[in-house]
Amino acid sequence: MKRMEEAAKDRCCSSLEPIHLDLKLTRLPAKFLMKTHQKKLLCRVESLVLLGTAIKREDDQKDKLDPIPFDLEVEILTRLPAKSLMKFQCVSKMWSFIIRSQRFVDSYYALSSTRSRFTVTFSNGLFAEDDARRLFIFSSSYEEEKSSSLVAKLDITIPVVTMDYRSKCPSIHGFVSCCNGPQFIVCNPSTRQVITLPIKGPRASLGYDPVGEQFKVLNLVSSPDMYLGFLVHEVITLGGGGEESRNQVTTAPYYPVTKGLYINGSIYHGAWAPRLRMDPVIVCFDVRYESLSFIKAPRVVVVRERESILIDYKGKLASIAINPYAPFQIFDLWILEDVNKHDWSKQTFELPFSLVNMTSPGTNKAGEIIFAPKTLPPTVQPFFIFYYNVETKDLRRVSLHGIADDKEFWRRYGLKHNI
């Protein structure tokens, strides 16, 4: 029996490479939750793995059942919610190897990414006491079409992390990341695991290499205010065995003015080159090849973030350009149609009514542009997001329940100081 258990373990190790960081699992939609008969099947799989022997039939026959195929075990595990997978890592070494392997994580993410999911992050302000400061990460696992309300739940709070209203914590393949002073925080809300990386500059962005299946952090080390002949960046690669490698990349000088945005293997941010208020460009970092290039951009696209919001629009880089001195009702949508030719298109839209204190995290699976509040409301009240259909010109409001909408939550975490 011991020999069979070791053989099963060796079989898993030979086909699946374990990774150290459990930061990639994402939550599955509700339709994938296990039903009663599936749970019974899982119990049977667990018994096979732990005992390393076949289960006897309930009748008097002595024949043994054939073990469940390995591929079927993996398929069953991919159908489980992330919270259950966290617990099932303790079932056996074999299941731990499966769940922590890179191939399993990629399959799990591909299956769960077929439906819209999003995260909401905020901190309880710059004015809270040091030991009371926290970063809150909420998520909604799926979105029903034309729904007027969604339910979000608090996945994790990260102590002593603060960000202002201009900061963003984008979700990339289930990872959420943000800068916190001289540190870069990477978290998987599903597994509630957090890693902290020291960085040498205040500007850092997380990206993913889909070919090499690696996460990398691009950190601008040089100060653009120094007017040097070049800029130095540090690329931090998160390895599979817990190791971390750092590599320096230099480029021609530029002055960044927007936060980084990851889209399909590249990190983009708006900048002026070679100096402030000179030529407007989009700096593009290829995560796989660790190279930077410049894309010519309309001047209106490369301005500070209150006037231009970079988003992922149907897999393309786009900018929502607004007039900061007028109500947020009319905006221009600039879309980078061809990266190599630096070709941009422009469309102008007018919303049915003005939006106040809003930004855009991007689009949903249907291509609707999402507008969300920059900060929490000043008092306990419902949290609303808006979806704009560029084809029908409809703007619908959706109530997001569970986002700090009760007095007890505000009292517990000191949200009266939220900015």
mmCIF file of N, CA and C in Angstrom, residues 143-258:
data_model
loop_
_atom_site.group_PDB
_atom_site.id
_atom_site.type_symbol
_atom_site.label_atom_id
_atom_site.label_comp_id
_atom_site.label_asym_id
_atom_site.label_seq_id
_atom_site.Cartn_x
_atom_site.Cartn_y
_atom_site.Cartn_z
ATOM 1 N N GLU A 143 -21.756 37.686 -12.837
ATOM 2 C CA GLU A 143 -22.694 38.774 -13.118
ATOM 3 C C GLU A 143 -23.814 38.273 -14.013
ATOM 4 N N GLU A 144 -25.022 38.468 -13.598
ATOM 5 C CA GLU A 144 -26.163 38.081 -14.397
ATOM 6 C C GLU A 144 -26.534 39.211 -15.350
ATOM 7 N N GLU A 145 -26.889 38.839 -16.559
ATOM 8 C CA GLU A 145 -27.239 39.846 -17.557
ATOM 9 C C GLU A 145 -28.461 40.642 -17.097
ATOM 10 N N LYS A 146 -28.368 41.945 -17.286
ATOM 11 C CA LYS A 146 -29.462 42.870 -16.980
ATOM 12 C C LYS A 146 -29.871 42.848 -15.510
ATOM 13 N N SER A 147 -29.017 42.344 -14.657
ATOM 14 C CA SER A 147 -29.334 42.327 -13.235
ATOM 15 C C SER A 147 -29.244 43.728 -12.667
ATOM 16 N N SER A 148 -30.152 44.057 -11.752
ATOM 17 C CA SER A 148 -30.136 45.382 -11.137
ATOM 18 C C SER A 148 -29.373 45.387 -9.823
ATOM 19 N N SER A 149 -28.929 44.203 -9.382
ATOM 20 C CA SER A 149 -28.161 44.133 -8.149
ATOM 21 C C SER A 149 -27.231 42.926 -8.180
ATOM 22 N N LEU A 150 -26.100 43.076 -7.539
ATOM 23 C CA LEU A 150 -25.116 42.010 -7.386
ATOM 24 C C LEU A 150 -24.716 41.945 -5.925
ATOM 25 N N VAL A 151 -24.136 40.832 -5.532
ATOM 26 C CA VAL A 151 -23.694 40.653 -4.155
ATOM 27 C C VAL A 151 -22.188 40.441 -4.150
ATOM 28 N N ALA A 152 -21.489 41.223 -3.362
ATOM 29 C CA ALA A 152 -20.041 41.084 -3.208
ATOM 30 C C ALA A 152 -19.738 40.652 -1.782
ATOM 31 N N LYS A 153 -18.636 39.986 -1.622
ATOM 32 C CA LYS A 153 -18.242 39.566 -0.284
ATOM 33 C C LYS A 153 -16.813 40.006 -0.006
ATOM 34 N N LEU A 154 -16.519 40.209 1.259
ATOM 35 C CA LEU A 154 -15.180 40.607 1.667
ATOM 36 C C LEU A 154 -14.273 39.382 1.638
ATOM 37 N N ASP A 155 -13.277 39.406 0.753
ATOM 38 C CA ASP A 155 -12.355 38.278 0.626
ATOM 39 C C ASP A 155 -11.233 38.340 1.654
ATOM 40 N N ILE A 156 -10.667 39.533 1.825
ATOM 41 C CA ILE A 156 -9.497 39.643 2.696
ATOM 42 C C ILE A 156 -9.284 41.095 3.078
ATOM 43 N N THR A 157 -8.724 41.314 4.257
ATOM 44 C CA THR A 157 -8.220 42.632 4.652
ATOM 45 C C THR A 157 -6.723 42.483 4.888
ATOM 46 N N ILE A 158 -5.951 43.422 4.343
ATOM 47 C CA ILE A 158 -4.498 43.389 4.485
ATOM 48 C C ILE A 158 -4.090 44.524 5.416
ATOM 49 N N PRO A 159 -3.527 44.220 6.573
ATOM 50 C CA PRO A 159 -3.177 45.262 7.555
ATOM 51 C C PRO A 159 -2.071 46.190 7.049
ATOM 52 N N VAL A 160 -2.087 47.398 7.567
ATOM 53 C CA VAL A 160 -1.036 48.402 7.376
ATOM 54 C C VAL A 160 -0.768 48.669 5.898
ATOM 55 N N VAL A 161 -1.804 48.679 5.083
ATOM 56 C CA VAL A 161 -1.684 49.045 3.677
ATOM 57 C C VAL A 161 -2.635 50.201 3.409
ATOM 58 N N THR A 162 -2.118 51.279 2.852
ATOM 59 C CA THR A 162 -2.918 52.468 2.606
ATOM 60 C C THR A 162 -2.731 52.919 1.165
ATOM 61 N N MET A 163 -3.803 53.357 0.542
ATOM 62 C CA MET A 163 -3.715 53.942 -0.795
ATOM 63 C C MET A 163 -4.702 55.094 -0.875
ATOM 64 N N ASP A 164 -4.376 56.069 -1.713
ATOM 65 C CA ASP A 164 -5.290 57.193 -1.878
ATOM 66 C C ASP A 164 -6.234 56.906 -3.044
ATOM 67 N N TYR A 165 -7.141 57.868 -3.323
ATOM 68 C CA TYR A 165 -8.178 57.623 -4.309
ATOM 69 C C TYR A 165 -7.636 57.513 -5.721
ATOM 70 N N ARG A 166 -6.395 57.964 -5.966
ATOM 71 C CA ARG A 166 -5.825 57.868 -7.303
ATOM 72 C C ARG A 166 -5.176 56.521 -7.563
ATOM 73 N N SER A 167 -4.944 55.745 -6.511
ATOM 74 C CA SER A 167 -4.279 54.456 -6.670
ATOM 75 C C SER A 167 -5.265 53.400 -7.163
ATOM 76 N N LYS A 168 -4.705 52.367 -7.794
ATOM 77 C CA LYS A 168 -5.517 51.276 -8.294
ATOM 78 C C LYS A 168 -4.917 49.947 -7.860
ATOM 79 N N CYS A 169 -5.775 48.970 -7.674
ATOM 80 C CA CYS A 169 -5.344 47.601 -7.368
ATOM 81 C C CYS A 169 -5.944 46.688 -8.425
ATOM 82 N N PRO A 170 -5.350 46.626 -9.602
ATOM 83 C CA PRO A 170 -5.940 45.820 -10.672
ATOM 84 C C PRO A 170 -5.870 44.330 -10.375
ATOM 85 N N SER A 171 -6.826 43.594 -10.919
ATOM 86 C CA SER A 171 -6.845 42.136 -10.796
ATOM 87 C C SER A 171 -6.327 41.534 -12.083
ATOM 88 N N ILE A 172 -5.262 40.734 -11.980
ATOM 89 C CA ILE A 172 -4.625 40.119 -13.145
ATOM 90 C C ILE A 172 -4.535 38.617 -12.902
ATOM 91 N N HIS A 173 -5.296 37.860 -13.664
ATOM 92 C CA HIS A 173 -5.329 36.407 -13.507
ATOM 93 C C HIS A 173 -5.610 36.008 -12.055
ATOM 94 N N GLY A 174 -6.473 36.738 -11.400
ATOM 95 C CA GLY A 174 -6.829 36.431 -10.027
ATOM 96 C C GLY A 174 -5.951 37.093 -8.987
ATOM 97 N N PHE A 175 -4.835 37.708 -9.394
ATOM 98 C CA PHE A 175 -3.948 38.408 -8.476
ATOM 99 C C PHE A 175 -4.408 39.861 -8.332
ATOM 100 N N VAL A 176 -4.271 40.409 -7.137
ATOM 101 C CA VAL A 176 -4.498 41.828 -6.903
ATOM 102 C C VAL A 176 -3.197 42.406 -6.373
ATOM 103 N N SER A 177 -2.788 43.557 -6.893
ATOM 104 C CA SER A 177 -1.502 44.131 -6.502
ATOM 105 C C SER A 177 -1.611 45.633 -6.314
ATOM 106 N N CYS A 178 -0.720 46.177 -5.507
ATOM 107 C CA CYS A 178 -0.674 47.623 -5.317
ATOM 108 C C CYS A 178 0.658 47.999 -4.667
ATOM 109 N N CYS A 179 1.034 49.268 -4.796
ATOM 110 C CA CYS A 179 2.234 49.791 -4.144
ATOM 111 C C CYS A 179 1.876 50.271 -2.745
ATOM 112 N N ASN A 180 2.774 50.021 -1.815
ATOM 113 C CA ASN A 180 2.585 50.483 -0.445
ATOM 114 C C ASN A 180 3.927 51.014 0.050
ATOM 115 N N GLY A 181 4.223 52.268 -0.306
ATOM 116 C CA GLY A 181 5.519 52.841 0.046
ATOM 117 C C GLY A 181 6.639 52.110 -0.682
ATOM 118 N N PRO A 182 7.660 51.679 0.041
ATOM 119 C CA PRO A 182 8.786 50.973 -0.599
ATOM 120 C C PRO A 182 8.510 49.495 -0.828
ATOM 121 N N GLN A 183 7.253 49.083 -0.764
ATOM 122 C CA GLN A 183 6.897 47.687 -0.940
ATOM 123 C C GLN A 183 5.836 47.528 -2.022
ATOM 124 N N PHE A 184 5.866 46.377 -2.675
ATOM 125 C CA PHE A 184 4.852 46.031 -3.659
ATOM 126 C C PHE A 184 4.105 44.815 -3.130
ATOM 127 N N ILE A 185 2.779 44.955 -2.987
ATOM 128 C CA ILE A 185 1.952 43.917 -2.395
ATOM 129 C C ILE A 185 1.279 43.118 -3.499
ATOM 130 N N VAL A 186 1.385 41.804 -3.420
ATOM 131 C CA VAL A 186 0.695 40.905 -4.348
ATOM 132 C C VAL A 186 -0.153 39.948 -3.523
ATOM 133 N N CYS A 187 -1.418 39.823 -3.895
ATOM 134 C CA CYS A 187 -2.344 39.017 -3.091
ATOM 135 C C CYS A 187 -3.278 38.227 -3.990
ATOM 136 N N ASN A 188 -3.610 37.035 -3.550
ATOM 137 C CA ASN A 188 -4.674 36.262 -4.172
ATOM 138 C C ASN A 188 -5.850 36.233 -3.204
ATOM 139 N N PRO A 189 -6.920 36.956 -3.490
ATOM 140 C CA PRO A 189 -8.059 36.987 -2.566
ATOM 141 C C PRO A 189 -8.674 35.615 -2.321
ATOM 142 N N SER A 190 -8.601 34.721 -3.292
ATOM 143 C CA SER A 190 -9.213 33.408 -3.131
ATOM 144 C C SER A 190 -8.502 32.573 -2.076
ATOM 145 N N THR A 191 -7.176 32.591 -2.098
ATOM 146 C CA THR A 191 -6.404 31.800 -1.144
ATOM 147 C C THR A 191 -5.992 32.607 0.081
ATOM 148 N N ARG A 192 -6.225 33.919 0.039
ATOM 149 C CA ARG A 192 -5.886 34.827 1.136
ATOM 150 C C ARG A 192 -4.387 34.818 1.448
ATOM 151 N N GLN A 193 -3.603 34.611 0.447
ATOM 152 C CA GLN A 193 -2.161 34.626 0.620
ATOM 153 C C GLN A 193 -1.594 35.922 0.052
ATOM 154 N N VAL A 194 -0.628 36.483 0.749
ATOM 155 C CA VAL A 194 -0.054 37.774 0.404
ATOM 156 C C VAL A 194 1.466 37.661 0.409
ATOM 157 N N ILE A 195 2.112 38.255 -0.591
ATOM 158 C CA ILE A 195 3.565 38.368 -0.579
ATOM 159 C C ILE A 195 3.923 39.847 -0.698
ATOM 160 N N THR A 196 5.043 40.191 -0.116
ATOM 161 C CA THR A 196 5.524 41.571 -0.130
ATOM 162 C C THR A 196 6.899 41.604 -0.771
ATOM 163 N N LEU A 197 7.048 42.464 -1.790
ATOM 164 C CA LEU A 197 8.316 42.584 -2.503
ATOM 165 C C LEU A 197 8.895 43.971 -2.281
ATOM 166 N N PRO A 198 10.157 44.087 -1.878
ATOM 167 C CA PRO A 198 10.779 45.414 -1.791
ATOM 168 C C PRO A 198 11.026 45.977 -3.191
ATOM 169 N N ILE A 199 10.703 47.240 -3.383
ATOM 170 C CA ILE A 199 10.918 47.896 -4.673
ATOM 171 C C ILE A 199 11.765 49.148 -4.464
ATOM 172 N N LYS A 200 12.405 49.601 -5.540
ATOM 173 C CA LYS A 200 13.355 50.700 -5.453
ATOM 174 C C LYS A 200 12.779 52.024 -5.933
ATOM 175 N N GLY A 201 11.567 52.010 -6.450
ATOM 176 C CA GLY A 201 10.922 53.228 -6.927
ATOM 177 C C GLY A 201 9.435 53.169 -6.674
ATOM 178 N N PRO A 202 8.751 54.313 -6.658
ATOM 179 C CA PRO A 202 7.331 54.342 -6.294
ATOM 180 C C PRO A 202 6.392 53.835 -7.382
ATOM 181 N N ARG A 203 6.882 53.673 -8.623
ATOM 182 C CA ARG A 203 6.023 53.220 -9.712
ATOM 183 C C ARG A 203 6.309 51.756 -10.030
ATOM 184 N N ALA A 204 5.313 50.901 -9.839
ATOM 185 C CA ALA A 204 5.462 49.477 -10.118
ATOM 186 C C ALA A 204 4.131 48.923 -10.594
ATOM 187 N N SER A 205 4.186 47.971 -11.526
ATOM 188 C CA SER A 205 2.981 47.362 -12.084
ATOM 189 C C SER A 205 3.197 45.870 -12.253
ATOM 190 N N LEU A 206 2.121 45.114 -12.046
ATOM 191 C CA LEU A 206 2.170 43.664 -12.189
ATOM 192 C C LEU A 206 1.733 43.267 -13.588
ATOM 193 N N GLY A 207 2.454 42.302 -14.175
ATOM 194 C CA GLY A 207 2.096 41.767 -15.485
ATOM 195 C C GLY A 207 2.231 40.262 -15.493
ATOM 196 N N TYR A 208 1.754 39.644 -16.566
ATOM 197 C CA TYR A 208 1.776 38.182 -16.668
ATOM 198 C C TYR A 208 2.232 37.778 -18.060
ATOM 199 N N ASP A 209 3.156 36.814 -18.096
ATOM 200 C CA ASP A 209 3.624 36.241 -19.345
ATOM 201 C C ASP A 209 2.818 34.979 -19.607
ATOM 202 N N PRO A 210 1.853 35.001 -20.535
ATOM 203 C CA PRO A 210 0.997 33.828 -20.743
ATOM 204 C C PRO A 210 1.715 32.651 -21.392
ATOM 205 N N VAL A 211 2.838 32.904 -22.050
ATOM 206 C CA VAL A 211 3.590 31.825 -22.682
ATOM 207 C C VAL A 211 4.491 31.140 -21.663
ATOM 208 N N GLY A 212 5.288 31.931 -20.966
ATOM 209 C CA GLY A 212 6.166 31.385 -19.945
ATOM 210 C C GLY A 212 5.463 31.106 -18.628
ATOM 211 N N GLU A 213 4.184 31.527 -18.530
ATOM 212 C CA GLU A 213 3.370 31.307 -17.335
ATOM 213 C C GLU A 213 4.069 31.849 -16.089
ATOM 214 N N GLN A 214 4.477 33.112 -16.167
ATOM 215 C CA GLN A 214 5.174 33.757 -15.057
ATOM 216 C C GLN A 214 4.596 35.135 -14.807
ATOM 217 N N PHE A 215 4.583 35.518 -13.549
ATOM 218 C CA PHE A 215 4.204 36.871 -13.160
ATOM 219 C C PHE A 215 5.469 37.701 -12.989
ATOM 220 N N LYS A 216 5.392 38.948 -13.469
ATOM 221 C CA LYS A 216 6.541 39.840 -13.373
ATOM 222 C C LYS A 216 6.081 41.220 -12.919
ATOM 223 N N VAL A 217 6.950 41.898 -12.206
ATOM 224 C CA VAL A 217 6.682 43.250 -11.735
ATOM 225 C C VAL A 217 7.651 44.201 -12.431
ATOM 226 N N LEU A 218 7.114 45.248 -13.067
ATOM 227 C CA LEU A 218 7.940 46.279 -13.684
ATOM 228 C C LEU A 218 8.043 47.457 -12.735
ATOM 229 N N ASN A 219 9.252 47.767 -12.303
ATOM 230 C CA ASN A 219 9.480 48.835 -11.332
ATOM 231 C C ASN A 219 10.418 49.882 -11.933
ATOM 232 N N LEU A 220 9.941 51.133 -12.003
ATOM 233 C CA LEU A 220 10.775 52.227 -12.491
ATOM 234 C C LEU A 220 11.692 52.682 -11.364
ATOM 235 N N VAL A 221 13.001 52.471 -11.550
ATOM 236 C CA VAL A 221 13.975 52.781 -10.505
ATOM 237 C C VAL A 221 14.445 54.225 -10.592
ATOM 238 N N SER A 222 14.789 54.695 -11.798
ATOM 239 C CA SER A 222 15.278 56.065 -11.975
ATOM 240 C C SER A 222 14.158 57.070 -11.759
ATOM 241 N N SER A 223 14.525 58.244 -11.314
ATOM 242 C CA SER A 223 13.554 59.324 -11.180
ATOM 243 C C SER A 223 13.493 60.108 -12.487
ATOM 244 N N PRO A 224 12.306 60.257 -13.090
ATOM 245 C CA PRO A 224 12.201 61.022 -14.341
ATOM 246 C C PRO A 224 12.515 62.499 -14.155
ATOM 247 N N ASP A 225 12.524 62.978 -12.910
ATOM 248 C CA ASP A 225 12.846 64.382 -12.644
ATOM 249 C C ASP A 225 14.343 64.672 -12.685
ATOM 250 N N MET A 226 15.155 63.621 -12.783
ATOM 251 C CA MET A 226 16.607 63.797 -12.780
ATOM 252 C C MET A 226 17.147 64.216 -14.137
ATOM 253 N N TYR A 227 16.303 64.112 -15.188
ATOM 254 C CA TYR A 227 16.701 64.484 -16.556
ATOM 255 C C TYR A 227 17.970 63.759 -16.997
ATOM 256 N N LEU A 228 17.982 62.450 -16.790
ATOM 257 C CA LEU A 228 19.099 61.641 -17.233
ATOM 258 C C LEU A 228 18.933 61.292 -18.712
ATOM 259 N N GLY A 229 19.985 60.757 -19.290
ATOM 260 C CA GLY A 229 19.924 60.354 -20.686
ATOM 261 C C GLY A 229 19.240 59.022 -20.884
ATOM 262 N N PHE A 230 18.887 58.344 -19.801
ATOM 263 C CA PHE A 230 18.213 57.055 -19.870
ATOM 264 C C PHE A 230 17.497 56.809 -18.540
ATOM 265 N N LEU A 231 16.597 55.846 -18.545
ATOM 266 C CA LEU A 231 15.897 55.442 -17.331
ATOM 267 C C LEU A 231 16.171 53.963 -17.058
ATOM 268 N N VAL A 232 16.285 53.632 -15.772
ATOM 269 C CA VAL A 232 16.537 52.253 -15.362
ATOM 270 C C VAL A 232 15.271 51.666 -14.754
ATOM 271 N N HIS A 233 14.927 50.457 -15.205
ATOM 272 C CA HIS A 233 13.789 49.720 -14.662
ATOM 273 C C HIS A 233 14.301 48.408 -14.078
ATOM 274 N N GLU A 234 13.598 47.908 -13.086
ATOM 275 C CA GLU A 234 13.907 46.585 -12.550
ATOM 276 C C GLU A 234 12.708 45.676 -12.795
ATOM 277 N N VAL A 235 12.983 44.521 -13.378
ATOM 278 C CA VAL A 235 11.952 43.531 -13.646
ATOM 279 C C VAL A 235 12.105 42.408 -12.626
ATOM 280 N N ILE A 236 11.082 42.213 -11.806
ATOM 281 C CA ILE A 236 11.093 41.175 -10.775
ATOM 282 C C ILE A 236 10.243 40.014 -11.268
ATOM 283 N N THR A 237 10.855 38.854 -11.427
ATOM 284 C CA THR A 237 10.157 37.655 -11.880
ATOM 285 C C THR A 237 9.870 36.745 -10.695
ATOM 286 N N LEU A 238 8.621 36.353 -10.547
ATOM 287 C CA LEU A 238 8.216 35.458 -9.463
ATOM 288 C C LEU A 238 8.353 34.024 -9.950
ATOM 289 N N GLY A 239 9.298 33.294 -9.378
ATOM 290 C CA GLY A 239 9.593 31.945 -9.832
ATOM 291 C C GLY A 239 8.685 30.907 -9.214
ATOM 292 N N GLY A 240 8.743 29.682 -9.797
ATOM 293 C CA GLY A 240 7.877 28.611 -9.356
ATOM 294 C C GLY A 240 8.327 27.940 -8.081
ATOM 295 N N GLY A 241 9.611 28.002 -7.759
ATOM 296 C CA GLY A 241 10.092 27.324 -6.561
ATOM 297 C C GLY A 241 10.255 28.238 -5.382
ATOM 298 N N GLY A 242 9.626 29.383 -5.416
ATOM 299 C CA GLY A 242 9.750 30.334 -4.331
ATOM 300 C C GLY A 242 10.852 31.341 -4.558
ATOM 301 N N GLU A 243 11.667 31.084 -5.595
ATOM 302 C CA GLU A 243 12.747 32.026 -5.850
ATOM 303 C C GLU A 243 12.219 33.261 -6.566
ATOM 304 N N GLU A 244 13.028 34.282 -6.561
ATOM 305 C CA GLU A 244 12.669 35.551 -7.197
ATOM 306 C C GLU A 244 13.920 36.087 -7.876
ATOM 307 N N SER A 245 13.798 36.481 -9.126
ATOM 308 C CA SER A 245 14.940 36.996 -9.873
ATOM 309 C C SER A 245 14.680 38.440 -10.274
ATOM 310 N N ARG A 246 15.744 39.204 -10.358
ATOM 311 C CA ARG A 246 15.637 40.618 -10.710
ATOM 312 C C ARG A 246 16.586 40.923 -11.859
ATOM 313 N N ASN A 247 16.064 41.684 -12.816
ATOM 314 C CA ASN A 247 16.837 42.031 -14.003
ATOM 315 C C ASN A 247 16.617 43.497 -14.334
ATOM 316 N N GLN A 248 17.669 44.189 -14.711
ATOM 317 C CA GLN A 248 17.568 45.612 -15.038
ATOM 318 C C GLN A 248 17.382 45.822 -16.536
ATOM 319 N N VAL A 249 16.508 46.761 -16.875
ATOM 320 C CA VAL A 249 16.232 47.120 -18.264
ATOM 321 C C VAL A 249 16.322 48.633 -18.377
ATOM 322 N N THR A 250 17.065 49.122 -19.359
ATOM 323 C CA THR A 250 17.189 50.568 -19.579
ATOM 324 C C THR A 250 16.435 50.971 -20.837
ATOM 325 N N THR A 251 16.024 52.214 -20.874
ATOM 326 C CA THR A 251 15.308 52.735 -22.027
ATOM 327 C C THR A 251 15.588 54.215 -22.173
ATOM 328 N N ALA A 252 15.161 54.778 -23.282
ATOM 329 C CA ALA A 252 15.288 56.223 -23.504
ATOM 330 C C ALA A 252 14.442 56.946 -22.456
ATOM 331 N N PRO A 253 14.789 58.188 -22.127
ATOM 332 C CA PRO A 253 14.058 58.899 -21.063
ATOM 333 C C PRO A 253 12.610 59.202 -21.443
ATOM 334 N N TYR A 254 11.752 59.180 -20.454
ATOM 335 C CA TYR A 254 10.356 59.576 -20.616
ATOM 336 C C TYR A 254 9.837 60.001 -19.246
ATOM 337 N N TYR A 255 8.683 60.657 -19.234
ATOM 338 C CA TYR A 255 8.087 61.132 -17.989
ATOM 339 C C TYR A 255 6.702 60.504 -17.839
ATOM 340 N N PRO A 256 6.533 59.486 -16.976
ATOM 341 C CA PRO A 256 5.236 58.811 -16.841
ATOM 342 C C PRO A 256 4.207 59.689 -16.136
ATOM 343 N N VAL A 257 2.961 59.595 -16.591
ATOM 344 C CA VAL A 257 1.892 60.397 -15.983
ATOM 345 C C VAL A 257 0.662 59.572 -15.618
ATOM 346 N N THR A 258 0.598 58.316 -16.020
ATOM 347 C CA THR A 258 -0.531 57.467 -15.649
ATOM 348 C C THR A 258 -0.013 56.183 -15.013
#
